[in-house]
CSV table of C-alpha atoms and ligand atoms in Angstrom, one decimal:
chain,number,residue,atom,x,y,z
T,118,UNK,CA,181.3,157.0,197.5
T,119,UNK,CA,181.0,158.1,201.0
T,120,UNK,CA,181.4,154.4,202.7
T,121,UNK,CA,178.4,155.7,205.6
T,122,UNK,CA,176.0,155.7,202.3
T,123,UNK,CA,177.6,152.5,200.5
T,124,UNK,CA,176.6,148.6,201.1
T,125,UNK,CA,180.1,147.3,201.4
T,126,UNK,CA,179.5,144.3,204.1
T,127,UNK,CA,182.9,143.3,205.3
T,128,UNK,CA,183.8,140.4,207.8
T,129,UNK,CA,186.8,139.4,209.6
T,130,UNK,CA,186.1,135.6,208.7
T,131,UNK,CA,185.1,134.2,205.8
T,132,UNK,CA,182.8,131.4,206.2
T,133,UNK,CA,184.6,127.4,206.3
T,134,UNK,CA,182.9,126.2,203.0
T,135,UNK,CA,185.5,129.0,200.8
T,136,UNK,CA,188.7,126.9,200.4
T,137,UNK,CA,190.3,128.9,198.2
T,138,UNK,CA,191.8,133.0,199.3
T,139,UNK,CA,190.3,134.5,196.2
T,140,UNK,CA,186.7,133.2,197.2
T,141,UNK,CA,187.5,134.0,201.1
T,142,UNK,CA,188.5,137.6,200.5
T,143,UNK,CA,185.7,137.7,197.7
T,144,UNK,CA,183.2,136.8,200.6
T,145,UNK,CA,185.3,139.3,203.2
T,146,UNK,CA,185.1,142.2,200.9
T,147,UNK,CA,181.6,141.9,200.4
T,148,UNK,CA,182.1,141.5,197.1
T,149,UNK,CA,179.7,138.5,196.2
T,150,UNK,CA,176.8,136.6,197.9
T,151,UNK,CA,176.0,133.0,197.1
T,152,UNK,CA,172.5,132.4,196.0
T,153,UNK,CA,172.7,128.5,195.3
T,154,UNK,CA,175.4,126.3,194.5
T,155,UNK,CA,177.6,128.3,192.3
T,156,UNK,CA,175.5,131.3,191.4
T,157,UNK,CA,176.5,134.4,193.0
T,158,UNK,CA,174.8,137.8,193.3
T,159,UNK,CA,177.4,140.7,192.5
T,160,UNK,CA,177.3,143.2,195.3
T,161,UNK,CA,178.8,146.9,194.6
T,162,UNK,CA,182.0,146.8,194.8
T,163,UNK,CA,182.5,142.8,193.1
T,164,UNK,CA,180.1,144.6,190.5
T,165,UNK,CA,182.2,147.5,189.9
T,166,UNK,CA,185.6,145.1,189.3
T,167,UNK,CA,183.3,142.7,187.1
T,168,UNK,CA,182.7,146.1,185.1
T,169,UNK,CA,186.4,147.4,185.0
T,170,UNK,CA,187.6,143.7,183.3
T,171,UNK,CA,184.5,143.6,180.7
T,172,UNK,CA,185.4,147.4,179.7
T,173,UNK,CA,189.1,146.4,178.8
T,174,UNK,CA,187.9,143.3,177.4
T,175,UNK,CA,185.5,144.9,175.0
T,176,UNK,CA,188.6,147.6,174.3
T,177,UNK,CA,190.8,144.9,173.3
T,178,UNK,CA,188.3,142.8,171.1
T,179,UNK,CA,187.2,146.1,169.3
T,180,UNK,CA,190.7,147.1,168.9
T,181,UNK,CA,191.5,143.9,166.9
T,182,UNK,CA,188.2,144.3,164.8
T,183,UNK,CA,186.0,142.3,166.1
T,184,UNK,CA,182.2,143.7,166.6
T,185,UNK,CA,179.9,143.6,170.1
T,186,UNK,CA,176.4,142.5,170.0
T,187,UNK,CA,174.4,140.9,172.8
T,188,UNK,CA,172.3,137.5,171.9
T,189,UNK,CA,170.4,136.0,174.8
T,190,UNK,CA,170.6,133.6,177.9
T,191,UNK,CA,167.8,131.4,176.9
T,192,UNK,CA,168.6,129.5,173.1
T,193,UNK,CA,166.3,127.2,171.0
T,194,UNK,CA,166.8,123.9,171.5
T,195,UNK,CA,166.1,123.1,167.8
T,196,UNK,CA,169.6,125.2,166.6
T,197,UNK,CA,171.2,123.1,168.9
T,198,UNK,CA,169.6,119.6,167.4
T,199,UNK,CA,170.8,120.9,163.9
T,200,UNK,CA,174.1,120.8,164.8
T,201,UNK,CA,174.1,117.7,166.6
T,202,UNK,CA,175.1,118.9,170.2
T,203,UNK,CA,171.4,118.7,171.7
T,204,UNK,CA,171.9,115.3,173.0
T,205,UNK,CA,175.7,115.2,173.1
T,206,UNK,CA,175.6,117.9,176.0
T,207,UNK,CA,174.8,116.1,178.4
T,208,UNK,CA,173.0,117.0,182.1
T,209,UNK,CA,175.8,120.2,182.3
T,210,UNK,CA,173.0,121.9,179.9
T,211,UNK,CA,170.2,123.1,181.6
T,212,UNK,CA,166.9,122.6,179.8
T,213,UNK,CA,163.6,124.4,180.0
T,214,UNK,CA,160.4,124.1,178.4
T,215,UNK,CA,158.0,127.3,178.2
T,216,UNK,CA,154.7,127.0,178.5
T,217,UNK,CA,153.6,126.1,174.6
T,218,UNK,CA,155.5,123.3,175.0
T,219,UNK,CA,158.7,124.1,173.2
T,220,UNK,CA,162.3,123.4,174.3
T,221,UNK,CA,164.7,126.3,175.4
T,222,UNK,CA,168.1,126.0,177.2
T,223,UNK,CA,170.0,128.5,179.3
T,224,UNK,CA,173.0,129.0,176.9
T,225,UNK,CA,176.5,127.5,178.0
T,226,UNK,CA,177.9,128.7,174.8
T,227,UNK,CA,176.7,130.4,171.4
T,228,UNK,CA,177.8,128.2,168.3
T,229,UNK,CA,174.6,127.6,167.5
T,230,UNK,CA,172.8,131.5,168.0
T,231,UNK,CA,175.7,133.1,166.5
T,232,UNK,CA,176.0,130.6,163.1
T,233,UNK,CA,172.0,131.0,162.9
T,234,UNK,CA,172.5,134.3,163.0
T,235,UNK,CA,175.4,134.4,160.6
T,236,UNK,CA,173.6,132.6,158.0
T,237,UNK,CA,170.4,134.8,158.2
T,238,UNK,CA,172.8,137.8,157.3
T,239,UNK,CA,175.7,136.7,155.3
T,240,UNK,CA,175.8,135.6,152.1
T,241,UNK,CA,178.9,136.8,150.4
T,242,UNK,CA,182.9,136.2,151.0
T,243,UNK,CA,182.5,140.3,149.9
T,244,UNK,CA,181.3,140.2,153.7
T,245,UNK,CA,184.5,138.4,155.2
T,246,UNK,CA,186.2,138.3,157.5
T,247,UNK,CA,183.9,138.8,160.4
T,248,UNK,CA,184.1,138.6,164.1
T,249,UNK,CA,181.5,138.6,166.4
T,250,UNK,CA,181.4,138.6,170.0
T,251,UNK,CA,179.6,138.9,173.3
T,252,UNK,CA,179.6,139.3,176.9
T,253,UNK,CA,176.5,137.3,178.4
T,254,UNK,CA,176.1,135.1,181.3
T,255,UNK,CA,175.9,131.3,180.8
T,256,UNK,CA,174.9,128.6,182.5
T,257,UNK,CA,176.5,125.1,183.2
T,258,UNK,CA,175.1,122.6,185.3
T,259,UNK,CA,178.8,121.7,186.9
T,260,UNK,CA,179.1,118.8,188.9
T,261,UNK,CA,181.9,120.7,191.1
T,262,UNK,CA,180.9,124.0,191.5
T,263,UNK,CA,183.6,125.6,193.6
T,264,UNK,CA,186.1,128.4,194.4
T,265,UNK,CA,183.1,130.9,194.4
T,266,UNK,CA,183.4,132.4,191.2
T,267,UNK,CA,185.9,130.5,189.6
T,268,UNK,CA,184.0,127.7,188.8
T,269,UNK,CA,180.3,128.6,188.9
T,270,UNK,CA,177.5,127.4,187.5
T,271,UNK,CA,176.2,130.7,186.4
T,272,UNK,CA,179.1,133.3,184.8
T,273,UNK,CA,180.1,135.7,182.8
T,274,UNK,CA,181.9,135.0,179.7
T,275,UNK,CA,183.0,136.7,176.8
T,276,UNK,CA,182.9,134.6,173.3
T,277,UNK,CA,183.7,135.4,170.1
T,278,UNK,CA,183.2,133.8,166.8
T,279,UNK,CA,185.1,134.2,163.7
T,280,UNK,CA,183.6,134.0,160.4
T,281,UNK,CA,186.5,133.2,157.2
T,282,UNK,CA,185.8,132.1,153.4
T,283,UNK,CA,189.2,129.2,153.8
T,284,UNK,CA,191.4,128.0,156.8
T,285,UNK,CA,194.3,130.2,155.7
T,286,UNK,CA,192.0,133.1,156.7
T,287,UNK,CA,190.4,131.5,159.7
T,288,UNK,CA,194.2,131.2,160.7
T,289,UNK,CA,194.9,134.7,160.7
T,290,UNK,CA,191.5,134.9,163.0
T,291,UNK,CA,192.5,132.9,165.4
T,292,UNK,CA,195.9,134.5,165.7
T,293,UNK,CA,194.4,138.0,166.0
T,294,UNK,CA,192.5,136.8,168.7
T,295,UNK,CA,196.2,134.9,169.7
T,296,UNK,CA,197.7,138.5,169.9
T,297,UNK,CA,194.8,140.2,171.3
T,298,UNK,CA,194.2,137.8,174.5
T,299,UNK,CA,198.1,138.6,175.3
T,300,UNK,CA,197.6,142.3,175.5
T,301,UNK,CA,194.1,141.8,177.3
T,302,UNK,CA,195.4,139.6,180.0
T,303,UNK,CA,198.1,142.2,180.3
T,304,UNK,CA,196.1,145.1,180.8
T,305,UNK,CA,194.2,143.3,183.4
T,306,UNK,CA,197.4,142.8,185.2
T,307,UNK,CA,198.0,138.9,185.2
T,308,UNK,CA,200.9,137.3,183.0
T,309,UNK,CA,198.0,134.7,181.0
T,310,UNK,CA,200.8,131.8,179.3
T,311,UNK,CA,199.0,130.3,176.3
T,312,UNK,CA,199.3,126.2,176.4
T,313,UNK,CA,198.0,123.8,173.5
T,314,UNK,CA,194.8,122.3,175.1
T,315,UNK,CA,192.0,120.2,174.4
T,316,UNK,CA,189.3,121.5,172.5
T,317,UNK,CA,186.7,119.2,174.4
T,318,UNK,CA,183.1,119.5,173.4
T,319,UNK,CA,183.6,122.7,171.6
T,320,UNK,CA,185.3,120.4,169.1
T,321,UNK,CA,188.6,121.4,166.4
T,322,UNK,CA,192.0,121.0,165.9
T,323,UNK,CA,193.9,124.0,167.2
T,324,UNK,CA,193.3,125.1,170.4
T,325,UNK,CA,195.1,127.1,173.2
T,326,UNK,CA,194.3,128.1,176.7
T,327,UNK,CA,195.4,131.3,178.3
T,328,UNK,CA,196.9,129.9,182.1
T,329,UNK,CA,196.9,131.6,185.3
T,330,UNK,CA,199.7,130.1,187.3
T,331,UNK,CA,198.1,129.9,190.7
T,332,UNK,CA,198.7,127.1,193.4
T,333,UNK,CA,194.8,127.0,193.5
T,334,UNK,CA,194.4,126.3,189.6
T,335,UNK,CA,192.3,123.1,188.8
T,336,UNK,CA,194.3,122.3,185.8
T,337,UNK,CA,198.0,120.6,186.2
T,338,UNK,CA,200.2,122.7,183.5
T,339,UNK,CA,203.6,122.3,182.0
T,340,UNK,CA,205.4,125.3,180.1
T,341,UNK,CA,208.9,126.3,179.8
T,342,UNK,CA,210.0,129.8,182.1
T,343,UNK,CA,211.5,131.4,179.1
T,344,UNK,CA,207.8,131.7,178.3
T,345,UNK,CA,207.1,134.8,180.6
T,346,UNK,CA,209.6,136.8,179.4
T,347,UNK,CA,208.4,137.2,176.3
T,348,UNK,CA,206.7,140.6,175.8
T,349,UNK,CA,203.2,141.2,174.8
T,350,UNK,CA,202.4,142.9,171.5
T,351,UNK,CA,201.7,146.3,173.2
T,352,UNK,CA,198.5,148.2,172.4
T,353,UNK,CA,199.6,149.8,169.7
T,354,UNK,CA,200.2,146.7,167.8
T,355,UNK,CA,199.1,146.6,164.3
T,356,UNK,CA,196.6,143.3,163.5
T,357,UNK,CA,196.5,143.7,160.0
T,358,UNK,CA,199.9,143.0,159.7
T,359,UNK,CA,199.5,139.0,158.9
T,360,UNK,CA,203.6,138.8,159.1
T,361,UNK,CA,203.7,140.3,162.5
T,362,UNK,CA,200.4,138.2,163.7
T,363,UNK,CA,202.0,135.2,162.6
T,364,UNK,CA,205.4,136.3,164.8
T,365,UNK,CA,203.5,136.9,167.8
T,366,UNK,CA,201.9,133.3,168.1
T,367,UNK,CA,205.6,131.9,167.1
T,368,UNK,CA,207.4,133.7,169.4
T,369,UNK,CA,205.2,131.7,172.2
T,370,UNK,CA,204.0,128.5,170.6
T,371,UNK,CA,208.3,127.8,170.3
T,372,UNK,CA,208.6,127.3,174.1
T,373,UNK,CA,206.7,124.2,175.0
T,374,UNK,CA,203.4,124.5,177.1
T,375,UNK,CA,200.7,122.5,177.8
T,376,UNK,CA,197.8,121.4,179.8
T,377,UNK,CA,198.0,118.2,181.5
T,378,UNK,CA,195.5,116.5,178.7
T,379,UNK,CA,197.8,117.5,175.9
T,380,UNK,CA,201.1,116.6,178.2
T,381,UNK,CA,204.4,115.4,176.6
T,382,UNK,CA,206.7,114.6,179.6
T,383,UNK,CA,209.6,114.0,176.8
T,384,UNK,CA,209.2,117.3,175.3
T,385,UNK,CA,209.2,118.9,178.9
T,386,UNK,CA,212.3,116.9,179.8
T,387,UNK,CA,214.2,118.4,177.0
T,388,UNK,CA,213.6,122.1,178.2
T,389,UNK,CA,216.7,122.8,180.5
T,390,UNK,CA,216.2,121.9,183.8
T,391,UNK,CA,216.0,125.3,185.4
T,392,UNK,CA,213.6,126.2,182.8
T,393,UNK,CA,210.9,123.4,183.5
T,394,UNK,CA,207.7,124.7,185.5
T,395,UNK,CA,205.2,122.1,186.3
T,396,UNK,CA,202.6,123.7,188.1
T,397,UNK,CA,198.8,124.4,188.5
T,398,UNK,CA,196.8,127.2,186.5
T,399,UNK,CA,193.6,129.0,186.2
T,400,UNK,CA,192.1,129.1,182.3
T,401,UNK,CA,190.9,132.0,182.0
T,402,UNK,CA,190.5,132.1,178.3
T,403,UNK,CA,190.0,129.4,175.8
T,404,UNK,CA,190.6,130.0,172.0
T,405,UNK,CA,189.6,127.2,169.3
T,406,UNK,CA,189.6,126.5,165.5
T,407,UNK,CA,186.8,124.2,164.5
T,408,UNK,CA,186.7,124.7,160.4
T,409,UNK,CA,183.0,123.9,159.4
T,410,UNK,CA,182.0,121.5,162.3
T,411,UNK,CA,179.4,123.9,163.0
T,412,UNK,CA,178.9,125.4,159.0
T,413,UNK,CA,178.1,121.9,157.7
T,414,UNK,CA,175.3,120.6,159.5
T,415,UNK,CA,174.0,124.0,159.8
T,416,UNK,CA,174.8,124.8,156.6
T,417,UNK,CA,176.0,128.4,157.0
T,418,UNK,CA,177.5,128.6,153.3
T,419,UNK,CA,178.4,132.1,151.5
T,420,UNK,CA,179.6,132.9,147.7
T,421,UNK,CA,183.1,132.6,147.3
T,422,UNK,CA,184.9,135.3,144.5
T,423,UNK,CA,184.7,131.8,141.8
T,424,UNK,CA,180.7,132.2,142.0
T,425,UNK,CA,180.7,128.8,143.8
T,426,UNK,CA,179.3,128.5,147.5
T,427,UNK,CA,181.4,127.4,150.4
T,428,UNK,CA,180.8,126.2,153.8
T,429,UNK,CA,182.5,128.6,156.3
T,430,UNK,CA,185.3,128.4,158.5
T,431,UNK,CA,184.9,129.4,162.1
T,432,UNK,CA,186.8,129.6,165.5
T,433,UNK,CA,185.4,130.3,169.2
T,434,UNK,CA,187.3,132.5,171.5
T,435,UNK,CA,186.3,132.7,175.2
T,436,UNK,CA,187.3,134.7,178.2
T,437,UNK,CA,186.5,133.7,181.9
T,438,UNK,CA,185.3,137.6,182.5
T,439,UNK,CA,183.4,136.5,186.1
T,440,UNK,CA,186.1,133.7,186.7
T,441,UNK,CA,188.6,136.3,186.1
T,442,UNK,CA,187.8,138.6,189.2
T,443,UNK,CA,188.6,135.5,191.3
T,444,UNK,CA,191.8,134.5,189.0
T,445,UNK,CA,193.0,137.9,189.2
T,446,UNK,CA,192.9,138.0,193.5
T,447,UNK,CA,194.7,134.9,193.4
T,448,UNK,CA,197.3,136.2,191.6
T,449,UNK,CA,197.7,139.6,193.4
T,450,UNK,CA,197.1,139.2,197.2
T,451,UNK,CA,199.0,139.2,200.7
T,452,UNK,CA,198.0,138.3,204.2
T,453,UNK,CA,195.9,141.7,204.6
T,454,UNK,CA,193.6,140.9,201.5
T,455,UNK,CA,193.5,141.9,197.9
T,456,UNK,CA,195.6,144.1,196.1
T,457,UNK,CA,193.7,145.2,192.9
T,458,UNK,CA,195.8,146.0,189.7
T,459,UNK,CA,195.0,149.6,189.3
T,460,UNK,CA,193.4,148.3,185.7
T,461,UNK,CA,190.4,147.1,187.5
T,462,UNK,CA,190.0,148.5,190.8
T,463,UNK,CA,186.8,149.3,192.4
T,464,UNK,CA,187.7,152.3,193.2
T,465,UNK,CA,191.3,154.4,193.1
T,466,UNK,CA,191.6,155.7,196.4
T,467,UNK,CA,190.5,155.0,199.5
T,468,UNK,CA,190.2,158.2,202.5
T,469,UNK,CA,189.7,157.6,205.6
T,470,UNK,CA,188.3,160.1,208.2
T,471,UNK,CA,190.8,159.3,211.6
T,472,UNK,CA,188.5,161.6,213.7
T,473,UNK,CA,184.9,162.1,212.4
T,474,UNK,CA,183.9,163.6,215.3
T,475,UNK,CA,186.4,166.4,214.5
T,476,UNK,CA,185.0,169.2,213.2
T,477,UNK,CA,188.2,170.4,211.4
T,478,UNK,CA,189.0,167.0,210.6
T,479,UNK,CA,185.9,166.3,208.7
T,480,UNK,CA,186.0,169.5,206.8
T,481,UNK,CA,189.5,168.6,205.8
T,482,UNK,CA,188.2,165.4,204.5
T,483,UNK,CA,185.4,166.6,203.1
T,484,UNK,CA,187.4,169.1,201.0
T,485,UNK,CA,190.3,166.3,199.9
T,486,UNK,CA,187.0,164.0,199.2
T,487,UNK,CA,185.7,166.8,196.6
T,488,UNK,CA,189.3,167.6,195.0
T,489,UNK,CA,190.1,164.1,194.6
T,490,UNK,CA,186.3,163.8,192.7
T,491,UNK,CA,186.9,166.8,190.4
T,492,UNK,CA,190.4,165.6,189.1
T,493,UNK,CA,188.9,162.8,188.0
T,494,UNK,CA,189.7,159.8,191.0
T,495,UNK,CA,187.0,157.7,192.0
T,496,UNK,CA,186.7,157.7,195.7
T,497,UNK,CA,185.8,155.7,198.4
T,498,UNK,CA,185.5,158.0,201.3
T,499,UNK,CA,185.1,156.1,204.8
T,500,UNK,CA,183.6,158.9,206.5
T,501,UNK,CA,181.9,157.2,209.3
T,502,UNK,CA,182.8,157.8,213.2
T,503,UNK,CA,184.4,154.7,213.9
T,504,UNK,CA,187.8,153.5,215.6
T,505,UNK,CA,191.0,154.3,212.8
T,506,UNK,CA,192.1,150.7,213.1
T,507,UNK,CA,188.9,149.0,211.5
T,508,UNK,CA,189.1,151.6,208.8
T,509,UNK,CA,192.6,150.7,208.2
T,510,UNK,CA,192.0,147.3,208.4
T,511,UNK,CA,188.9,147.6,205.9
T,512,UNK,CA,190.7,149.1,203.0
T,513,UNK,CA,193.9,146.7,203.3
T,514,UNK,CA,191.3,144.1,202.9
T,515,UNK,CA,189.5,145.7,200.0
T,516,UNK,CA,192.8,146.7,198.2
T,517,UNK,CA,192.4,149.7,196.4
T,518,UNK,CA,195.6,150.7,194.9
T,519,UNK,CA,196.0,154.4,197.4
T,520,UNK,CA,195.0,154.7,200.5
T,521,UNK,CA,194.7,158.7,202.0
T,522,UNK,CA,194.7,158.7,206.0
T,523,UNK,CA,193.4,162.2,207.8
T,524,UNK,CA,193.7,162.6,211.3
T,525,UNK,CA,193.8,165.8,213.6
T,526,UNK,CA,197.9,165.0,214.0
T,527,UNK,CA,198.8,165.3,210.7
T,528,UNK,CA,196.5,168.2,209.8
T,529,UNK,CA,198.2,170.5,212.6
T,530,UNK,CA,201.5,170.2,210.7
T,531,UNK,CA,199.8,170.7,207.4
T,532,UNK,CA,199.6,166.8,206.1
T,533,UNK,CA,197.5,163.7,205.4
T,534,UNK,CA,199.0,160.0,205.0
T,535,UNK,CA,199.0,158.6,201.4
T,536,UNK,CA,199.7,154.8,201.3
T,537,UNK,CA,200.5,152.6,198.4
T,538,UNK,CA,198.6,149.4,199.1
T,539,UNK,CA,201.0,147.3,196.9
T,540,UNK,CA,203.9,147.9,198.6
T,541,UNK,CA,202.5,149.4,201.9
T,542,UNK,CA,205.3,152.9,201.7
T,543,UNK,CA,203.9,155.9,203.4
T,544,UNK,CA,204.4,159.4,202.8
T,545,UNK,CA,203.3,162.4,204.7
T,546,UNK,CA,202.2,165.0,202.4
T,547,UNK,CA,200.6,167.9,201.7
T,548,UNK,CA,197.1,167.2,199.8
T,549,UNK,CA,198.1,169.1,197.0
T,550,UNK,CA,201.3,166.9,197.1
T,551,UNK,CA,199.2,163.8,197.1
T,552,UNK,CA,197.0,165.2,194.1
T,553,UNK,CA,200.1,166.0,191.9
T,554,UNK,CA,201.7,162.6,192.8
T,555,UNK,CA,198.4,160.8,192.1
T,556,UNK,CA,197.5,162.8,188.5
T,557,UNK,CA,201.4,162.1,187.6
T,558,UNK,CA,200.5,158.1,188.5
T,559,UNK,CA,197.6,157.9,186.4
T,560,UNK,CA,199.3,159.0,182.6
W,603,5CA,N1,182.6,128.5,173.3
W,603,5CA,C1,183.9,128.3,173.3
W,603,5CA,C2,184.8,129.7,173.5
W,603,5CA,S1,183.5,131.3,173.5
W,603,5CA,C3,184.0,128.0,174.9
W,603,5CA,O1,182.9,128.0,175.4
W,603,5CA,N2,184.9,127.8,175.9
W,603,5CA,S2,185.0,127.4,176.9
W,603,5CA,O2,184.3,126.6,177.6
W,603,5CA,O3,186.4,126.9,177.5
W,603,5CA,O4,184.8,128.5,178.2
W,603,5CA,C4,185.1,129.9,178.1
W,603,5CA,C5,185.9,130.2,179.5
W,603,5CA,O5,185.2,130.5,180.1
W,603,5CA,C6,186.8,129.4,180.0
W,603,5CA,O6,188.2,129.4,179.4
W,603,5CA,C7,186.8,129.9,181.4
W,603,5CA,O7,187.4,130.7,181.7
W,603,5CA,C8,185.4,130.2,181.6
W,603,5CA,N3,184.5,129.5,182.2
W,603,5CA,C9,184.4,127.6,181.5
W,603,5CA,N4,183.4,126.9,182.2
W,603,5CA,C10,183.3,128.3,183.5
W,603,5CA,C11,182.7,128.1,185.1
W,603,5CA,N5,182.1,127.1,185.5
W,603,5CA,N6,182.5,129.0,185.6
W,603,5CA,C12,183.5,130.0,185.6
W,603,5CA,N7,183.7,130.4,184.2
W,603,5CA,C13,184.0,129.2,183.4
């Protein structure tokens, strides 16, 4: 992508209402634009990151055996009357009436809709276990939307729903999501610690939040430092190996980790002092086992092997996809700007023409652009006739993993300058050597 043809409205300063660094950087890097409070347009650069996160979440959900579908944003109020949550949900729910007077709502979550789909089509234990998910916009009329996309009113969530014949198999479904989340967040370049959590309005008796530690996090969290060193299951993990699933959860739940609502000071103080972490965190995922909470009132029943009928046992599993864009920045930035983990970066390489008025320099840059694109890299090519200082500052701000600067001086010596954004380390190399190095880095 040529920057001269792109829409990248970067700014030097962030507006005063942006109080946390991720919000400031997202505005300065031209990733989002606020409509009303907590409602954003995703500008081209921000949209690319959002899509990259969505894709990793999708791949890891699929790997764990979940199946993607798509439910609408607008839901029938009647389903929520059946579950009993229509009145219980309160002013956070945006209620809408259509032209014929029917009550609709903009979904804050989808337990009711998915249970309705389930009961329409699934009648037998033979069709279970089943885990269905989607990535869809939600609306919650939060009292205090803040921190940019981290607490929005409209936000993108991945929500998965598991259906099982009994509690024992539902707990396996829960463990699958637990293990899968560890891999997902690891691929997104962040460490998310599973912590015992309060199920809140979703309900249930077993619940974990996945927390990224960050000073600007909204929740107070307490955990054992040892948890940070437990390796993730890895992409080769066998999700059908029940013993391995239980072990992955046990490896972590053996250590103390809880959010404020579930905090037990005595248990926390029992951890060796040098391992006690009392910090703040960002909740990027939340999983729940709630048994028959929805299947009972909504009569989602299936035939058992014995020939009787039973209510299904359910769980739901959320990831804050749009919140993660902010969360990843909170965990990965420096004084110059964002430092994207390669897996979610909006482009792989930022190519800078340091003297666009110089024909030879422009020819060399055009050639580098072509060769990088042909080799499969997504390149943002700053081809504008502007001063190098501003170009470097923009590239540092938007945080692409690699920067490639080409100017007349280097070209005389047959070299270009390659910089790794994360470390600031630079090298003078031939274009061939750059391509070799980047290709090697990719595998
Ligand atoms: N139905 C369940 C799980 S699918 C559910 O709604 N869980 S939740 O309420 O915990 O939300 C799931 C995830 O969405 C949270 O972990 C968080 O990462 C994200 N989220 C929740 N509220 C917001 C918000 N206002 N802005 C951005 N992300 C949010």
